[in-house]
């Protein structure tokens, strides 16, 4: 039986890494010109801005808070569905995200906003959104491992997850110059395959010893619906949080909203068809209804049209629910891949799909639809990218998706082997999915 | 015993209707000029707008997200209060709203924003808010039927509910030119009477066979409080979501906020008085404390004054709690009207009251209070309505309320008869309020 | 055995006080110039404003709604953790806040925005935020008394709590001219000591008779996490809701966000270290992870720097968790102080700490960091305060913290004695922490 004693390792990891954060933030992180008291006054003068409402804060803060809710309540409560692992679901989600966002500010800062003159990273509201996004990658991966890893392992997978994320994001967004505002590629595809690869390496042949706890109970399914609904409702904010001001954010919201609505209907349809008596399954409603948000991450800011969005949602509900019905059991039996939350069906496949949908919609973009100015702005075709044609852009978008898959798989296998060292305090096969391992539990 | 087998009917309805949505959206729905990439750039030029912050998105998006939460979490969790119908409460609420909002965009679009030149409907953030509002009507009706109808029936009642809603809304807002930003009339009065009429037609004489499940249990009452509180907190956003920019939205929030606070105190008071030992009843706290939001739907945007708002809330708490204590049992016994959530007391009566309060406040409006410009803007007295006096406006407001009642009652009776066809898979009388009918339930 | 019969007293208090509100609002409260229809049109003309987006509503409304969620869902659900007092936790929280915010609008209005010419108080969105803040003081106090007081007592403690709050706030913010946008001093320090003092006076020597109910159960701990997370996520909005437009709100959000993230890691660390087997305790995660938000209330709007914020969070997680592990049991045993929610560790101490951190950061402020203009704006050094040096400002900030403690302790002792009168319907020692006392409870 493994030893779940973490009284030394967890505090050590938390303290050492948090002290490292203090030092690194002290050396590198400063306010940007829109949050610095002096900087903003100078910015207003130099940009001839007369009203404080022009501060980026007012364009992005409502979306930021929605994203924040998705990360902590959305992901957190979605993972409370197990009958005796609700503490671990919502609690370790909290821990991962709280650490991950700090590390993300540094990693993303080094790659994207390090001022070479001063050696400082400046942060503002958009940085906070990106940090939350970056955590999402590791939280998705945690979904595959829910109930099978120790809190120390979650910290390790987050440390590497955020690091890998920042690198692949730099490659995809900066080098390949893809557009991926809602992160179909950089967040969901990467996070999904990262988690699946780790889970594959950490395969537990005797996991059925914990079978009694590997499922939901009536009230835990209702708790999980809190997570589902906050994710579902706020996904338009997720996809639009960092898109272009004005029509860009506006359109992204409309597209995501429509796609998600459509996805719900096909999810209910397939869920009912998949059971002998036509009964619906909460697992599908909780998860597959969200797949459309994932799949619209890249293309929601494009002119995909309202009906295009609905078609994407339509397909995602079908594919994702099929995944829960048939693919997850298949993966477990044949590929020895244990995926607690079914992130394969909610993040990996819809994310990949979203990457390719984005490639197609980008390739189909014309000046006629976007206007000359709009096309340049939407795809950021300035500087050295100004001569890129739209079909080239589409090809790069597709390549970006492949990069995300590759990073997820290779990174996940490596991290998986690190997590197999017998020093992280993970539970024995017959003690998985049980909060008793890491929490003081009061059942009566 | 009825047959709750829905493996054919539910998927069929979901697929066929969703495919219809794809086609109709393809034919009719386009981005409006503030969400279209090219359109917004042209709009800015032609209106001499220099900043993207003038996009309607930034005026309405925070309110939209609050409304969205009310529809999915608010209504959804309010309906989890039954001990074994929480899945059906939050799950079918999800299904209704996801379908309803798509159909609403079409129905409301045809009536309100069809461009006769192009034959297209253009949508933006305000359309999404209106679509959510339109769903609310059908969700209210579902409240009366909770636990007694099949998911297929909920789809049918939504199809007709949204259709009826769009027509009565067109009559009330466009033809009668009433103001009803928060929907006391068009949403709550209509939705309430629509649901009551359906429930009356679907009367089940032997419903007491399901009595064991017709009530709450400790934790389901706490779940329902999630719904209550999100509805209560965000009602200021609901009522202000589509009111005039600037002082209009600002004032609507203040009025709704005050009215709701006042309503809580009288709800607690009457709830305690209504029980022999003075104990409070969760049903009252969950529902009656919201009645003020319903009743302020029309008048919150007017200059009703802060104390006027408090008085409305004061009365609503009393009336609504009395309704739960005495009227609902009376309706069930004498009028054979089974109203699971008590929408009579939370929507029908407060909505009607709100319609008449709105009429009075409108009739009392003067240039002295609103200013010449403000009066015209608040009541939209331009074009062919520019010579309407305020007492005439008040009379039209009152007439609008009557139209909403009539549409609800007549429409509800017709739809009720459609729902009585024995092909929708509704449960037998002894199998109501039970999630086992339509869901895979894991109790242990 | 005490008598928990409240059928007369609760309705009487609710009705009489609510009628008083109607009258006082009628006499005193009017819309301010940004919510009044005529006033806003005149304001736009006189201030040469061309766009409605300049209305303060659009700067503050998203934050207001987040604060509103914290008050009702955050505080409310945080107090559902007891196994059989969830109704009382979330329900009486609702009652307190609904009454308190009305009374706060009056009290704060008399002290801060009474127009001496007209004798009227004018209210706008910022007044609503302040009213919500004012309720927070009484809700914190209720945390210490949870399960031990009757609803009538909660109303009484709110009446006095709001009154005392308005006076100390006037002294601290207006007379001493301290800055305290997020209320470390005026809200948390005051509310914490106010509640502790009341609880000390109401000491129940035989409270262990209710020991069977004095604890959580699995699902009630999950419910409490809803409260925790909404408080945690929205604390950046709480601290920034009334700070200066532009960089002020922007920076406050960044500081609070970072501090809270850091606090989570040290909370987990100490929680694990504090238990023999290294198991985590939900009580710590639910509460101590929030202490950083409390402690940043004063200084988050200053240029405390990102790493400064992280350091504050680092320390707070440690201090607060230690408090739960060792100080609360000590206080109960030695000082006869029963503190149900541990507000000593979450509000009193972190609040006091936050007051002193604010004093230090204020004293360290220079023109070099803030700019000349920024320094004046951030600390409001205009009018008779224009010559105040920063070290003087620091001294006043520290003095303000002491005023808050004094008001809390003295006020709390006085109110405690009032609450000891044997006429409020509080439960006997063996009937505490039990919803049966005041609610109709359905357990099956």
PDB file of N, CA and C in Angstrom, chain B residues 211-248:
ATOM      1  N   UNK B 211     -47.133  11.526  -3.618  1.00  0.00           N
ATOM      2  CA  UNK B 211     -46.958  12.449  -2.498  1.00  0.00           C
ATOM      3  C   UNK B 211     -45.627  12.290  -1.779  1.00  0.00           C
ATOM      4  N   UNK B 212     -45.135  11.028  -1.714  1.00  0.00           N
ATOM      5  CA  UNK B 212     -43.890  10.790  -0.985  1.00  0.00           C
ATOM      6  C   UNK B 212     -42.717  11.595  -1.535  1.00  0.00           C
ATOM      7  N   UNK B 213     -42.789  11.938  -2.826  1.00  0.00           N
ATOM      8  CA  UNK B 213     -41.677  12.662  -3.446  1.00  0.00           C
ATOM      9  C   UNK B 213     -41.997  14.139  -3.656  1.00  0.00           C
ATOM     10  N   UNK B 214     -43.216  14.531  -3.324  1.00  0.00           N
ATOM     11  CA  UNK B 214     -43.642  15.901  -3.587  1.00  0.00           C
ATOM     12  C   UNK B 214     -43.272  16.808  -2.413  1.00  0.00           C
ATOM     13  N   UNK B 215     -41.995  17.066  -2.271  1.00  0.00           N
ATOM     14  CA  UNK B 215     -41.546  17.939  -1.198  1.00  0.00           C
ATOM     15  C   UNK B 215     -40.041  18.003  -1.234  1.00  0.00           C
ATOM     16  N   UNK B 216     -39.497  18.775  -0.338  1.00  0.00           N
ATOM     17  CA  UNK B 216     -38.056  18.973  -0.351  1.00  0.00           C
ATOM     18  C   UNK B 216     -37.409  18.117   0.727  1.00  0.00           C
ATOM     19  N   UNK B 217     -36.094  18.092   0.703  1.00  0.00           N
ATOM     20  CA  UNK B 217     -35.326  17.484   1.765  1.00  0.00           C
ATOM     21  C   UNK B 217     -34.241  18.504   2.130  1.00  0.00           C
ATOM     22  N   UNK B 218     -33.577  18.308   3.254  1.00  0.00           N
ATOM     23  CA  UNK B 218     -32.693  19.359   3.770  1.00  0.00           C
ATOM     24  C   UNK B 218     -31.754  19.922   2.718  1.00  0.00           C
ATOM     25  N   UNK B 219     -30.961  19.057   2.079  1.00  0.00           N
ATOM     26  CA  UNK B 219     -29.966  19.572   1.148  1.00  0.00           C
ATOM     27  C   UNK B 219     -30.564  20.126  -0.129  1.00  0.00           C
ATOM     28  N   UNK B 220     -31.710  19.588  -0.566  1.00  0.00           N
ATOM     29  CA  UNK B 220     -32.301  20.134  -1.791  1.00  0.00           C
ATOM     30  C   UNK B 220     -32.807  21.562  -1.542  1.00  0.00           C
ATOM     31  N   UNK B 221     -33.187  21.857  -0.320  1.00  0.00           N
ATOM     32  CA  UNK B 221     -33.572  23.235   0.002  1.00  0.00           C
ATOM     33  C   UNK B 221     -32.374  24.175  -0.040  1.00  0.00           C
ATOM     34  N   UNK B 222     -31.213  23.667   0.323  1.00  0.00           N
ATOM     35  CA  UNK B 222     -30.016  24.514   0.251  1.00  0.00           C
ATOM     36  C   UNK B 222     -29.621  24.736  -1.211  1.00  0.00           C
ATOM     37  N   UNK B 223     -29.738  23.685  -2.027  1.00  0.00           N
ATOM     38  CA  UNK B 223     -29.478  23.860  -3.463  1.00  0.00           C
ATOM     39  C   UNK B 223     -30.402  24.937  -4.044  1.00  0.00           C
ATOM     40  N   UNK B 224     -31.661  24.867  -3.653  1.00  0.00           N
ATOM     41  CA  UNK B 224     -32.612  25.842  -4.209  1.00  0.00           C
ATOM     42  C   UNK B 224     -32.238  27.269  -3.832  1.00  0.00           C
ATOM     43  N   UNK B 225     -31.607  27.436  -2.672  1.00  0.00           N
ATOM     44  CA  UNK B 225     -31.190  28.784  -2.269  1.00  0.00           C
ATOM     45  C   UNK B 225     -30.127  29.356  -3.213  1.00  0.00           C
ATOM     46  N   UNK B 226     -29.350  28.484  -3.860  1.00  0.00           N
ATOM     47  CA  UNK B 226     -28.412  28.978  -4.872  1.00  0.00           C
ATOM     48  C   UNK B 226     -29.195  29.694  -5.973  1.00  0.00           C
ATOM     49  N   UNK B 227     -30.266  29.040  -6.404  1.00  0.00           N
ATOM     50  CA  UNK B 227     -31.102  29.658  -7.427  1.00  0.00           C
ATOM     51  C   UNK B 227     -31.715  30.958  -6.955  1.00  0.00           C
ATOM     52  N   UNK B 228     -32.298  30.915  -5.772  1.00  0.00           N
ATOM     53  CA  UNK B 228     -32.934  32.111  -5.217  1.00  0.00           C
ATOM     54  C   UNK B 228     -31.970  33.284  -5.165  1.00  0.00           C
ATOM     55  N   UNK B 229     -30.807  33.041  -4.607  1.00  0.00           N
ATOM     56  CA  UNK B 229     -29.888  34.168  -4.393  1.00  0.00           C
ATOM     57  C   UNK B 229     -29.371  34.730  -5.710  1.00  0.00           C
ATOM     58  N   UNK B 230     -29.075  33.865  -6.683  1.00  0.00           N
ATOM     59  CA  UNK B 230     -28.611  34.429  -7.957  1.00  0.00           C
ATOM     60  C   UNK B 230     -29.727  35.195  -8.658  1.00  0.00           C
ATOM     61  N   UNK B 231     -30.945  34.723  -8.526  1.00  0.00           N
ATOM     62  CA  UNK B 231     -32.045  35.510  -9.073  1.00  0.00           C
ATOM     63  C   UNK B 231     -32.163  36.844  -8.337  1.00  0.00           C
ATOM     64  N   UNK B 232     -32.126  36.794  -7.027  1.00  0.00           N
ATOM     65  CA  UNK B 232     -32.323  37.998  -6.208  1.00  0.00           C
ATOM     66  C   UNK B 232     -31.217  39.024  -6.473  1.00  0.00           C
ATOM     67  N   UNK B 233     -29.980  38.550  -6.468  1.00  0.00           N
ATOM     68  CA  UNK B 233     -28.865  39.483  -6.615  1.00  0.00           C
ATOM     69  C   UNK B 233     -28.820  40.122  -7.990  1.00  0.00           C
ATOM     70  N   UNK B 234     -29.153  39.332  -9.013  1.00  0.00           N
ATOM     71  CA  UNK B 234     -28.984  39.820 -10.371  1.00  0.00           C
ATOM     72  C   UNK B 234     -30.252  40.446 -10.950  1.00  0.00           C
ATOM     73  N   UNK B 235     -31.322  40.493 -10.170  1.00  0.00           N
ATOM     74  CA  UNK B 235     -32.550  41.068 -10.712  1.00  0.00           C
ATOM     75  C   UNK B 235     -32.360  42.535 -11.131  1.00  0.00           C
ATOM     76  N   UNK B 236     -31.550  43.310 -10.426  1.00  0.00           N
ATOM     77  CA  UNK B 236     -31.281  44.657 -10.937  1.00  0.00           C
ATOM     78  C   UNK B 236     -30.720  44.637 -12.360  1.00  0.00           C
ATOM     79  N   UNK B 237     -29.917  43.640 -12.679  1.00  0.00           N
ATOM     80  CA  UNK B 237     -29.407  43.531 -14.049  1.00  0.00           C
ATOM     81  C   UNK B 237     -30.502  43.117 -15.022  1.00  0.00           C
ATOM     82  N   UNK B 238     -31.373  42.248 -14.560  1.00  0.00           N
ATOM     83  CA  UNK B 238     -32.483  41.789 -15.412  1.00  0.00           C
ATOM     84  C   UNK B 238     -33.335  42.973 -15.850  1.00  0.00           C
ATOM     85  N   UNK B 239     -33.731  43.782 -14.865  1.00  0.00           N
ATOM     86  CA  UNK B 239     -34.617  44.899 -15.177  1.00  0.00           C
ATOM     87  C   UNK B 239     -33.912  46.016 -15.940  1.00  0.00           C
ATOM     88  N   UNK B 240     -32.603  46.125 -15.776  1.00  0.00           N
ATOM     89  CA  UNK B 240     -31.894  47.235 -16.422  1.00  0.00           C
ATOM     90  C   UNK B 240     -31.180  46.834 -17.703  1.00  0.00           C
ATOM     91  N   UNK B 241     -31.251  45.560 -18.061  1.00  0.00           N
ATOM     92  CA  UNK B 241     -30.405  45.084 -19.164  1.00  0.00           C
ATOM     93  C   UNK B 241     -30.673  45.802 -20.475  1.00  0.00           C
ATOM     94  N   UNK B 242     -31.934  46.125 -20.736  1.00  0.00           N
ATOM     95  CA  UNK B 242     -32.212  46.775 -22.028  1.00  0.00           C
ATOM     96  C   UNK B 242     -32.836  48.160 -21.856  1.00  0.00           C
ATOM     97  N   UNK B 243     -32.709  48.747 -20.670  1.00  0.00           N
ATOM     98  CA  UNK B 243     -33.205  50.123 -20.514  1.00  0.00           C
ATOM     99  C   UNK B 243     -32.221  51.097 -21.156  1.00  0.00           C
ATOM    100  N   UNK B 244     -32.614  52.362 -21.191  1.00  0.00           N
ATOM    101  CA  UNK B 244     -31.786  53.372 -21.858  1.00  0.00           C
ATOM    102  C   UNK B 244     -30.397  53.481 -21.236  1.00  0.00           C
ATOM    103  N   UNK B 245     -29.417  53.727 -22.078  1.00  0.00           N
ATOM    104  CA  UNK B 245     -28.059  53.986 -21.598  1.00  0.00           C
ATOM    105  C   UNK B 245     -28.054  55.145 -20.611  1.00  0.00           C
ATOM    106  N   UNK B 246     -27.103  55.119 -19.696  1.00  0.00           N
ATOM    107  CA  UNK B 246     -26.908  56.242 -18.779  1.00  0.00           C
ATOM    108  C   UNK B 246     -27.833  56.191 -17.579  1.00  0.00           C
ATOM    109  N   UNK B 247     -28.519  57.281 -17.315  1.00  0.00           N
ATOM    110  CA  UNK B 247     -29.366  57.359 -16.126  1.00  0.00           C
ATOM    111  C   UNK B 247     -30.441  56.274 -16.115  1.00  0.00           C
ATOM    112  N   UNK B 248     -30.886  55.853 -17.304  1.00  0.00           N
ATOM    113  CA  UNK B 248     -31.929  54.836 -17.357  1.00  0.00           C
ATOM    114  C   UNK B 248     -31.489  53.535 -16.698  1.00  0.00           C
TER     115      UNK B 248
END
